[in-house]
Structure formats: structure tokens, C-alpha cells
PDB file of C-alpha atoms in Angstrom:
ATOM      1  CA  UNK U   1     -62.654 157.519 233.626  1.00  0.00           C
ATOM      2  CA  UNK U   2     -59.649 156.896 231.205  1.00  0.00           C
ATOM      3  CA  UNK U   3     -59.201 159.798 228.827  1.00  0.00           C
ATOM      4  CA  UNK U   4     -57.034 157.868 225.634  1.00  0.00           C
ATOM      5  CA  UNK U   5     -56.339 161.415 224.557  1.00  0.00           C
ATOM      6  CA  UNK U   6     -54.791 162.462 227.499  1.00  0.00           C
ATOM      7  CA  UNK U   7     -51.199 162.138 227.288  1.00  0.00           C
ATOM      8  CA  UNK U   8     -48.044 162.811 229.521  1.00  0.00           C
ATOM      9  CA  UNK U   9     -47.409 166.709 230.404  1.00  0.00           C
ATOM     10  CA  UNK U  10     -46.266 168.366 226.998  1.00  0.00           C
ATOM     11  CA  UNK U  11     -42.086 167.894 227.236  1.00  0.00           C
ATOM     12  CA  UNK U  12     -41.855 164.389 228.732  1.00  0.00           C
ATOM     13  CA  UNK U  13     -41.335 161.008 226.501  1.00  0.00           C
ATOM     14  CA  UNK U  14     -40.527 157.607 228.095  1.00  0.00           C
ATOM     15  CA  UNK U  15     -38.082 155.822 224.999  1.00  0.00           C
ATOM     16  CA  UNK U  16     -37.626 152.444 224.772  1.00  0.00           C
ATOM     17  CA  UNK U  17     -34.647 152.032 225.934  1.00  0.00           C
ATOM     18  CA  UNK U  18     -36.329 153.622 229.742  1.00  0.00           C
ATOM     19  CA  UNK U  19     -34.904 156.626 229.387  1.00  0.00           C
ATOM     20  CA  UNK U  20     -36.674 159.828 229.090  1.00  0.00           C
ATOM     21  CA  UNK U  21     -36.691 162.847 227.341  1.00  0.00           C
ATOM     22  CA  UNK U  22     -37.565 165.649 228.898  1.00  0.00           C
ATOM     23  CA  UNK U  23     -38.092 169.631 228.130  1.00  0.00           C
ATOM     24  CA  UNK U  24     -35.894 171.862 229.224  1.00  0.00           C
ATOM     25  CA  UNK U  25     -39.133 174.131 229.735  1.00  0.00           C
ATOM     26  CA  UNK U  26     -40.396 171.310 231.611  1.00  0.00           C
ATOM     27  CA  UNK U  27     -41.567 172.187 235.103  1.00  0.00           C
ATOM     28  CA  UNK U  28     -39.076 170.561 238.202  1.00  0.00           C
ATOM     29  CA  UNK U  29     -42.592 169.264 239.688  1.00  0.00           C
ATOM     30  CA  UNK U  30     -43.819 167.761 236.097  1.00  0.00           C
ATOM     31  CA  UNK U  31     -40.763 166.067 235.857  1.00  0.00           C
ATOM     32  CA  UNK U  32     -40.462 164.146 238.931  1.00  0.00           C
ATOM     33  CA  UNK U  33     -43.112 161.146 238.005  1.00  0.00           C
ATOM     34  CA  UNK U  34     -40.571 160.260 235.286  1.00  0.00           C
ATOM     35  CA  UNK U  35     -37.199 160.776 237.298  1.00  0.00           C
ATOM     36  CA  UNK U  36     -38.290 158.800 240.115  1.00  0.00           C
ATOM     37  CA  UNK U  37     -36.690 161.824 242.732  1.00  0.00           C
ATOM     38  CA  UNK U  38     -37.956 165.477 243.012  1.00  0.00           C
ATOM     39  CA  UNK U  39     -35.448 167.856 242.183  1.00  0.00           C
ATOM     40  CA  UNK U  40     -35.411 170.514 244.175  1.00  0.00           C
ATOM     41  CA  UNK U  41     -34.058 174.116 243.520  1.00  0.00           C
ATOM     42  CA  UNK U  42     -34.983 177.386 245.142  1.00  0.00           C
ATOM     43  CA  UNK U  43     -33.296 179.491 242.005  1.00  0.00           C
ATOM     44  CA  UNK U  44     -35.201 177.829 239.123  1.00  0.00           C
ATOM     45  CA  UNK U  45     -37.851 176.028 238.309  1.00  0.00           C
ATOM     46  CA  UNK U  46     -37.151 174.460 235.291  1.00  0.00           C
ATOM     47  CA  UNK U  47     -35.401 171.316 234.203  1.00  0.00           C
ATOM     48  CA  UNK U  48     -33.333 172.925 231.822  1.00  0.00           C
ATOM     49  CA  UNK U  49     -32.619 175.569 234.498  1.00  0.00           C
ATOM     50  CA  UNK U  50     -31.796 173.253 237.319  1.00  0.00           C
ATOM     51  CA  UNK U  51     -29.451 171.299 234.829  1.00  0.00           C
ATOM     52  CA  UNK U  52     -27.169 174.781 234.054  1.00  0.00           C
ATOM     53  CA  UNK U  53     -27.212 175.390 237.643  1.00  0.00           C
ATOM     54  CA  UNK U  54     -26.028 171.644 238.994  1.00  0.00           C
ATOM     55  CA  UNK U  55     -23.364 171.993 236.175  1.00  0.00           C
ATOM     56  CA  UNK U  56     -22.499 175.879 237.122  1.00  0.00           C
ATOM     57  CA  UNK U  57     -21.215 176.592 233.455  1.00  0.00           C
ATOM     58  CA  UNK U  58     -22.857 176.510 229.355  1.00  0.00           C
ATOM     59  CA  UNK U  59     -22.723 172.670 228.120  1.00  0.00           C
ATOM     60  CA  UNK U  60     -22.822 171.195 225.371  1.00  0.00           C
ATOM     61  CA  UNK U  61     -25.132 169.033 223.587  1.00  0.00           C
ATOM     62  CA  UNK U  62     -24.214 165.228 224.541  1.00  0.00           C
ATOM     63  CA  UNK U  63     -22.159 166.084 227.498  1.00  0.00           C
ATOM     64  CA  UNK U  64     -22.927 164.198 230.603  1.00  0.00           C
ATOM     65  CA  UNK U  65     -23.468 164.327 234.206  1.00  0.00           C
ATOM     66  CA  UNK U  66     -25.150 163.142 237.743  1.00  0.00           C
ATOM     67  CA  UNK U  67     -28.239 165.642 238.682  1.00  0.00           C
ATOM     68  CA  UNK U  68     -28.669 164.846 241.980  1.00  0.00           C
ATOM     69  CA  UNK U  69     -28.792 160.602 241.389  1.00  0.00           C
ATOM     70  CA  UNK U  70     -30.170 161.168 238.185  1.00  0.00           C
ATOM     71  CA  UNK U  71     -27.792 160.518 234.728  1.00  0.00           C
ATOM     72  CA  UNK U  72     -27.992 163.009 232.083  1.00  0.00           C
ATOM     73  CA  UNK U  73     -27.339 163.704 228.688  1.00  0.00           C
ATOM     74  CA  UNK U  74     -27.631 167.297 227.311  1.00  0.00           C
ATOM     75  CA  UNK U  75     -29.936 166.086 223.904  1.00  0.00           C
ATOM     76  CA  UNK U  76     -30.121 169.907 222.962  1.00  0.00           C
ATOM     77  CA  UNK U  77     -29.110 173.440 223.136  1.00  0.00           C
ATOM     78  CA  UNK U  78     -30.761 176.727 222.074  1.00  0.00           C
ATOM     79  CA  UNK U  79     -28.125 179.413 222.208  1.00  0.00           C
ATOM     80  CA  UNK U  80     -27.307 179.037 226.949  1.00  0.00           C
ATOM     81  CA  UNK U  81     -30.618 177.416 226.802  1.00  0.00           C
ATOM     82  CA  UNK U  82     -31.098 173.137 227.773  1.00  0.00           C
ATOM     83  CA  UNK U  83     -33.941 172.898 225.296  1.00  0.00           C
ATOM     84  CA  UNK U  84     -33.761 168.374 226.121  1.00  0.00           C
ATOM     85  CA  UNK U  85     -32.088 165.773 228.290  1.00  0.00           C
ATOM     86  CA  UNK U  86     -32.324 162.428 227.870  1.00  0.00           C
ATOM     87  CA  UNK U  87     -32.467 161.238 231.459  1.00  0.00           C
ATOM     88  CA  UNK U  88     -32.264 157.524 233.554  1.00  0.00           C
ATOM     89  CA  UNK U  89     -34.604 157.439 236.175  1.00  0.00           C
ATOM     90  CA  UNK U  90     -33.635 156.649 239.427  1.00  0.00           C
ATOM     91  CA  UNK U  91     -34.752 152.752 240.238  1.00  0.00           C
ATOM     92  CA  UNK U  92     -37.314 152.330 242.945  1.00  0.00           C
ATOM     93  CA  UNK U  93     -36.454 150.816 246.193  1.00  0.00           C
TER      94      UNK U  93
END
């Protein structure tokens, strides 16, 4: 049964341009769906977490990297927290 009020977990938006937004409090396992790849880290469990630890240092908002395949933009910063990315998806096979 289709439930039109269920939506995508809280912290997770698909934009037109096929990116996607994501929480920084967004869980590793909640994001995967929309990455395309599991990320994987035994320290944190967390996008914004796993993002500060791939990088190893503070970044800023609209710096760029690779998260293991994955491009993405730092959208936001609370203080050392990644509150958003704006990620691409990895394509499927």
C-alpha cells in the first residue's frame, strides 16, 4: 500500500539537477539508497562525520572532494560540524 505522505528519511532531497542533498546528521545506512555505494566507516556513523574524517581536517562550506567515488560539495557548516552536502551519486552499472 502506497503511503503519499511518506516521504524520503528526514535529511535526504534528490534536486533537479540529480544531485542530492543530504544531512550531515544523516545516518551512513540512510544515505546509501541515494549515493548509489554504502559508505562504510567503523569511527562514525554519520554523513557529516564520515565526510570530516575522509577529508582529515575542518572544511569549508563549498569546498570539494571524492568520498569514496562519490563527489561532494560541503553545502554547510555549523561551527566543525557538516550540517549538508550536495552529493552526485555514483551511476549504476
Amino acid at each position: 500500500v502506497h503511503d503519499e505522505f511518506k516521504q524520503a528519511p528526514s535529511g535526504a532531497e534528490v534536486l533537479p539537477d540529480g544531485r542530492v542533498r543530504l544531512s550531515g546528521r544523516l545516518r551512513l545506512d540512510e544515505a546509501a539508497p541515494f549515493l548509489g555505494t554504502h559508505w562504510h566507516d567503523d569511527e562514525n556513523d554519520t554523513v557529516g562525520g564520515h565526510v570530516l574524517s575522509a577529508l582529515g581536517r575542518i572544511p569549508s562550506p563549498g569546498e570539494t572532494l571524492d568520498v569514496d567515488g562519490v563527489a561532494v560539495e560541503v553545502e554547510a557548516m555549523d561551527g566543525s560540524a557538516v550540517t549538508s552536502i550536495l552529493a552526485t551519486p555514483v551511476a549504476a552499472d
